[in-house]
Amino acid sequence: MFAYIIRRLIGAVVMLLLVSLVTFGIFFWLPKLAGQTTDQIAASYVGKAPTAEAIQDTKERLGLDKPVVVQYGNYLKALAVGKDYKAGPVTDHCPAPCMGYSFRSSQPVLETLLDRAPATLSLAIGAAIVWLGVGISTGVVSALRRGSVWDRASMIIALAGVSLPIYFTGLVSLALFSYTFKIFPGGGSYTSVTDNPLRWFEALVLPWVTLAFLYAAMYARLTRAGMLETMNEDYIRTARAKGLPERTVVTKHALRASLTPIMTIFGLDLGLLLGGAVLTENTFGIPGLGRLAIDSIRSGDLPMVLGVTLLTATSIIVINLIVDLLYAVVDPRVRLG
Amino acid sequence: MTGTAPAAETAGTGDAPASFLEVRDLKIHFPTDDGLVKSVDGLSFQLERGRTLGIVGESGSGKSVTSLGILGLHNKRNADVSGEIWLDGKELVGASQAEVRRLRGRNMSMIFQDPLSSMHPFYTVGHQIIEAYRVHNDVSKAVARKHAIDMLGRVGIPKPDKRVDDYPHLFSGGMRQRAMIAMALSCDPELLIADEPTTALDVTVQAQILDLIRDLQQEFNSAVIMITHDLGVVAELADDILVMYAGRAAEYAAVDDAFHRPLHPYTWGLLGSMPRLDRERSERLLPIEGSPPSLINVPSGCAFHPRCPYSELNGDRSTTERPELIELEPGHKAACHLPLEKRREIWNDEIRAKL
Ligand SMILES: Nc1ncnc2c1ncn2[C@@H]1O[C@H](COP(=O)(O)OP(=O)(O)O)[C@@H](O)[C@H]1O
Ligand code: SF4
Ligand SMILES: [Mg+2]
């Protein structure tokens, strides 16, 4: 078990390094390979209508004239321990993980990310709870009653759920439950949970349900397929041969085995969502990381785009690490094999 | 070996039989998209406590389907089960699912072919035995655990108090099958069905497991159904033998009769294809030609006729008329149209010499 944990931890660190390498490559090295001069690269980090002075300044600040290896080293160092920027007479310290300053707001990227993260976190975690509950239970019942009216109906709905885009289901739910029936507040009404928990909850119900619908549909189909397969396993036959009640056979023996592969997929999905649920945040006007990413891309705020990218990649890696460790708890063959 | 198989004259009467286990005209059919699969199609036999019935036949002849049928493990939604199964005076085919479930594991239990896939990979061996014990016995976990350790010890697992907490994948194949047996016997069942319990094991381990089953049977005085495609296993363990072909009984006899005076061409074929320890290795096995029939389109008349060297000897009866299982000698039944004298002649003159 200990060796397993160490292996996974090392794996995660290696992945993080790879992510830093890839992002560095995309943001700083690729432009160079594509034939951009360092002036042009620096210009893209200055914002719109750059002055020659600002470009020169940025070039020095980012060390764009130095060899690629040195640049990457500095990039890593900034992420690991932070970085001091000389801005005239004063020196700004950008704490680790330093991803630079937004040139739209001049705020440190990290600060903005932390500012936007709670909205995305609220959205993703809440939706995950809904979709796990709904998706898995629907899948189990469908598998146990394969071919029944329930099975067919829920699989048709699931197919719809998988194929309908979020902005469609989101807008329909807003039109219906917010503008027509006025049960829930409309778009753009997100409130921080620390300000007003009730408003926070109300504003998130529709986004949760909309986002969860998509994923619940996927998880229902996955669970159904997994359960159908597991129910044919020899050890299920053994469980029945022992005289266990069918409920025990299904929950304790079949479901537990069917859920392990779903856990892996869940790790990926949640990790990705924690980097921003772009469509849902846009549709419901939630000021999360997804919105931030879109806005930053639109305004060419490269440091911010880089920041969101790093955060997304990191959250996927961290969640996957957690899933791997959970896997070892659930499946003894992983732990002891 | 003084088996006295069967006078199933009570077949189909609906009356409770005197035997401990009696199966009457059992049919298990699966409606599928390709057609109706008649996996078991009119099977009758009986078994007393303390005795062993060997069911043999090539793969696909309906042995496993029969044993799962006795335990009531077929899904009513995809299997049609008819006939009667009497266990200790109770009829099981017509009984409710809940009633049969309560008998499973306690009054009848089963050992499966592949002990690795038959145990849940996520639970310790001890946990799985404890679960089997506690579902039928209202005892504390601690008591059940002691019982599990005790059972593991009795099936010959060394250091049972340690191994009880191990997961199935940490056991060797033979030890795993012992653990399966411990689980199956944990509630002291009167009927034990072993479905090819040694097929997945090493040859050296096979004999140990068979010895174990025999010893435990004597200790528990249970009725055992030993399913196998290996006649050697039957010769070793069984009192009676039921030879199955295409979901029906071809021959049903005491083991002694079946080995020394078999009355069915299919049994002759099986005997011919059986490796024998007391013979030179160089002697060639004579496998039965052809392969087992589809259970959707079972051949007309005698299902064995496309492969039977003697089907021509009966006019066209072998291809048009299904032979019934008839008692030809006391306790010795076979389903074949050949005249009895002719069969004895062929066995004595042609077959026996070649074995
Ligand atoms: N659930 C099922 N649906 C359809 N056919 C089945 C089912 N279970 C078993 N069969 C068929 O029944 C036949 C007998 O199978 P089985 O009893 O497993 O043979 P064996 O004698 O090798 O144990 C096989 O041809 C198998 O395909
Ligand atoms: S009935 Fe005919 S085909 Fe069938 S075993 Fe006897 S001789 Fe062979
Ligand atoms: Mg079988």
GROMACS .gro file of N, CA and C in nm, chain A residues 144-146 234-235 237-238 240-245 248 252-253 256-257 260 330-333 335-337, chain B residues 68 71 73 77 101 104-105 112 117-123 127-128 131-132 135-136 167 169-170 180 183:
model
  156
  144LEU      N    1  -3.147  -0.373  -1.368
  144LEU     CA    2  -3.221  -0.481  -1.303
  144LEU      C    3  -3.352  -0.510  -1.375
  145ARG      N    4  -3.409  -0.407  -1.437
  145ARG     CA    5  -3.534  -0.429  -1.511
  145ARG      C    6  -3.508  -0.412  -1.658
  146ARG      N    7  -3.406  -0.474  -1.707
  146ARG     CA    8  -3.372  -0.456  -1.847
  146ARG      C    9  -3.491  -0.488  -1.936
  234ASP      N   10  -1.943  -1.460  -1.224
  234ASP     CA   11  -1.956  -1.583  -1.146
  234ASP      C   12  -1.980  -1.554  -0.998
  235TYR      N   13  -1.915  -1.448  -0.946
  235TYR     CA   14  -1.928  -1.425  -0.802
  235TYR      C   15  -2.068  -1.377  -0.764
  237ARG      N   16  -2.335  -1.514  -0.907
  237ARG     CA   17  -2.401  -1.644  -0.898
  237ARG      C   18  -2.370  -1.707  -0.762
  238THR      N   19  -2.244  -1.695  -0.719
  238THR     CA   20  -2.206  -1.750  -0.589
  238THR      C   21  -2.285  -1.683  -0.477
  240ARG      N   22  -2.572  -1.552  -0.488
  240ARG     CA   23  -2.709  -1.603  -0.487
  240ARG      C   24  -2.712  -1.745  -0.433
  241ALA      N   25  -2.612  -1.824  -0.473
  241ALA     CA   26  -2.609  -1.964  -0.429
  241ALA      C   27  -2.597  -1.975  -0.278
  242LYS      N   28  -2.539  -1.871  -0.215
  242LYS     CA   29  -2.528  -1.872  -0.070
  242LYS      C   30  -2.662  -1.846  -0.003
  243GLY      N   31  -2.759  -1.801  -0.083
  243GLY     CA   32  -2.889  -1.771  -0.027
  243GLY      C   33  -2.903  -1.627   0.019
  244LEU      N   34  -2.815  -1.539  -0.028
  244LEU     CA   35  -2.829  -1.398   0.010
  244LEU      C   36  -2.954  -1.340  -0.053
  245PRO      N   37  -3.020  -1.249   0.018
  245PRO     CA   38  -3.135  -1.180  -0.042
  245PRO      C   39  -3.089  -1.101  -0.164
  248THR      N   40  -2.913  -0.764  -0.116
  248THR     CA   41  -2.772  -0.771  -0.077
  248THR      C   42  -2.685  -0.804  -0.198
  252LYS      N   43  -2.442  -0.495  -0.235
  252LYS     CA   44  -2.312  -0.524  -0.177
  252LYS      C   45  -2.216  -0.590  -0.277
  253HIS      N   46  -2.270  -0.678  -0.360
  253HIS     CA   47  -2.181  -0.752  -0.449
  253HIS      C   48  -2.171  -0.692  -0.588
  256ARG      N   49  -2.101  -0.250  -0.596
  256ARG     CA   50  -1.967  -0.210  -0.555
  256ARG      C   51  -1.865  -0.238  -0.666
  257ALA      N   52  -1.881  -0.354  -0.731
  257ALA     CA   53  -1.787  -0.386  -0.839
  257ALA      C   54  -1.812  -0.298  -0.961
  260THR      N   55  -1.647   0.083  -0.949
  260THR     CA   56  -1.504   0.118  -0.954
  260THR      C   57  -1.463   0.181  -1.087
  330VAL      N   58  -1.082   0.054  -0.231
  330VAL     CA   59  -1.197  -0.027  -0.274
  330VAL      C   60  -1.154  -0.164  -0.325
  331ASP      N   61  -1.050  -0.167  -0.407
  331ASP     CA   62  -1.011  -0.293  -0.472
  331ASP      C   63  -0.879  -0.345  -0.414
  332PRO      N   64  -0.886  -0.450  -0.333
  332PRO     CA   65  -0.765  -0.499  -0.267
  332PRO      C   66  -0.661  -0.550  -0.366
  333ARG      N   67  -0.702  -0.585  -0.487
  333ARG     CA   68  -0.604  -0.634  -0.584
  333ARG      C   69  -0.509  -0.524  -0.626
  335ARG      N   70  -0.424  -0.273  -0.421
  335ARG     CA   71  -0.344  -0.243  -0.303
  335ARG      C   72  -0.235  -0.348  -0.283
  336LEU      N   73  -0.272  -0.474  -0.300
  336LEU     CA   74  -0.182  -0.582  -0.262
  336LEU      C   75  -0.117  -0.650  -0.381
  337GLY      N   76  -0.161  -0.615  -0.500
  337GLY     CA   77  -0.118  -0.690  -0.619
  337GLY      C   78   0.025  -0.664  -0.658
  405LEU      N   79  -2.787  -2.556  -1.174
  405LEU     CA   80  -2.840  -2.424  -1.138
  405LEU      C   81  -2.991  -2.431  -1.123
  408LEU      N   82  -3.086  -2.548  -0.778
  408LEU     CA   83  -3.070  -2.442  -0.678
  408LEU      C   84  -3.166  -2.325  -0.701
  410LEU      N   85  -3.156  -2.111  -0.950
  410LEU     CA   86  -3.078  -1.992  -0.984
  410LEU      C   87  -3.106  -1.940  -1.125
  414ARG      N   88  -3.725  -1.475  -1.587
  414ARG     CA   89  -3.756  -1.394  -1.704
  414ARG      C   90  -3.693  -1.447  -1.831
  438ARG      N   91  -3.478  -1.947  -0.189
  438ARG     CA   92  -3.360  -1.875  -0.143
  438ARG      C   93  -3.320  -1.918  -0.002
  441ARG      N   94  -3.129  -2.231  -0.019
  441ARG     CA   95  -2.996  -2.219  -0.082
  441ARG      C   96  -2.892  -2.184   0.022
  442GLY      N   97  -2.780  -2.257   0.015
  442GLY     CA   98  -2.674  -2.227   0.109
  442GLY      C   99  -2.691  -2.302   0.239
  449PHE      N  100  -1.836  -2.422  -0.748
  449PHE     CA  101  -1.828  -2.392  -0.891
  449PHE      C  102  -1.691  -2.427  -0.947
  454SER      N  103  -1.295  -1.674  -1.018
  454SER     CA  104  -1.403  -1.586  -1.064
  454SER      C  105  -1.528  -1.603  -0.979
  455SER      N  106  -1.535  -1.712  -0.904
  455SER     CA  107  -1.655  -1.737  -0.825
  455SER      C  108  -1.652  -1.670  -0.688
  456MET      N  109  -1.540  -1.610  -0.653
  456MET     CA  110  -1.536  -1.537  -0.527
  456MET      C  111  -1.526  -1.389  -0.556
  457HIS      N  112  -1.586  -1.310  -0.469
  457HIS     CA  113  -1.585  -1.166  -0.494
  457HIS      C  114  -1.444  -1.111  -0.468
  458PRO      N  115  -1.387  -1.042  -0.567
  458PRO     CA  116  -1.248  -0.998  -0.552
  458PRO      C  117  -1.228  -0.892  -0.442
  459PHE      N  118  -1.335  -0.824  -0.402
  459PHE     CA  119  -1.321  -0.712  -0.308
  459PHE      C  120  -1.337  -0.752  -0.163
  460TYR      N  121  -1.379  -0.874  -0.136
  460TYR     CA  122  -1.402  -0.915   0.003
  460TYR      C  123  -1.307  -1.028   0.042
  464HIS      N  124  -1.465  -1.299   0.513
  464HIS     CA  125  -1.587  -1.219   0.502
  464HIS      C  126  -1.693  -1.294   0.424
  465GLN      N  127  -1.650  -1.360   0.315
  465GLN     CA  128  -1.747  -1.428   0.229
  465GLN      C  129  -1.805  -1.552   0.294
  468GLU      N  130  -2.040  -1.425   0.569
  468GLU     CA  131  -2.166  -1.381   0.509
  468GLU      C  132  -2.257  -1.500   0.480
  469ALA      N  133  -2.197  -1.606   0.425
  469ALA     CA  134  -2.277  -1.725   0.393
  469ALA      C  135  -2.335  -1.787   0.520
  472VAL      N  136  -2.618  -1.545   0.698
  472VAL     CA  137  -2.747  -1.524   0.632
  472VAL      C  138  -2.848  -1.630   0.678
  473HIS      N  139  -2.797  -1.745   0.722
  473HIS     CA  140  -2.889  -1.850   0.767
  473HIS      C  141  -2.882  -1.876   0.917
  504TYR      N  142  -0.745  -1.198   0.087
  504TYR     CA  143  -0.837  -1.186  -0.026
  504TYR      C  144  -0.817  -1.306  -0.118
  506HIS      N  145  -0.754  -1.347  -0.425
  506HIS     CA  146  -0.645  -1.351  -0.523
  506HIS      C  147  -0.511  -1.384  -0.458
  507LEU      N  148  -0.506  -1.384  -0.326
  507LEU     CA  149  -0.381  -1.420  -0.258
  507LEU      C  150  -0.371  -1.570  -0.233
  517MET      N  151  -1.369  -2.227  -0.121
  517MET     CA  152  -1.503  -2.235  -0.179
  517MET      C  153  -1.581  -2.347  -0.111
  520MET      N  154  -1.688  -2.257   0.224
  520MET     CA  155  -1.804  -2.168   0.218
  520MET      C  156  -1.931  -2.247   0.189
   0.00000   0.00000   0.00000
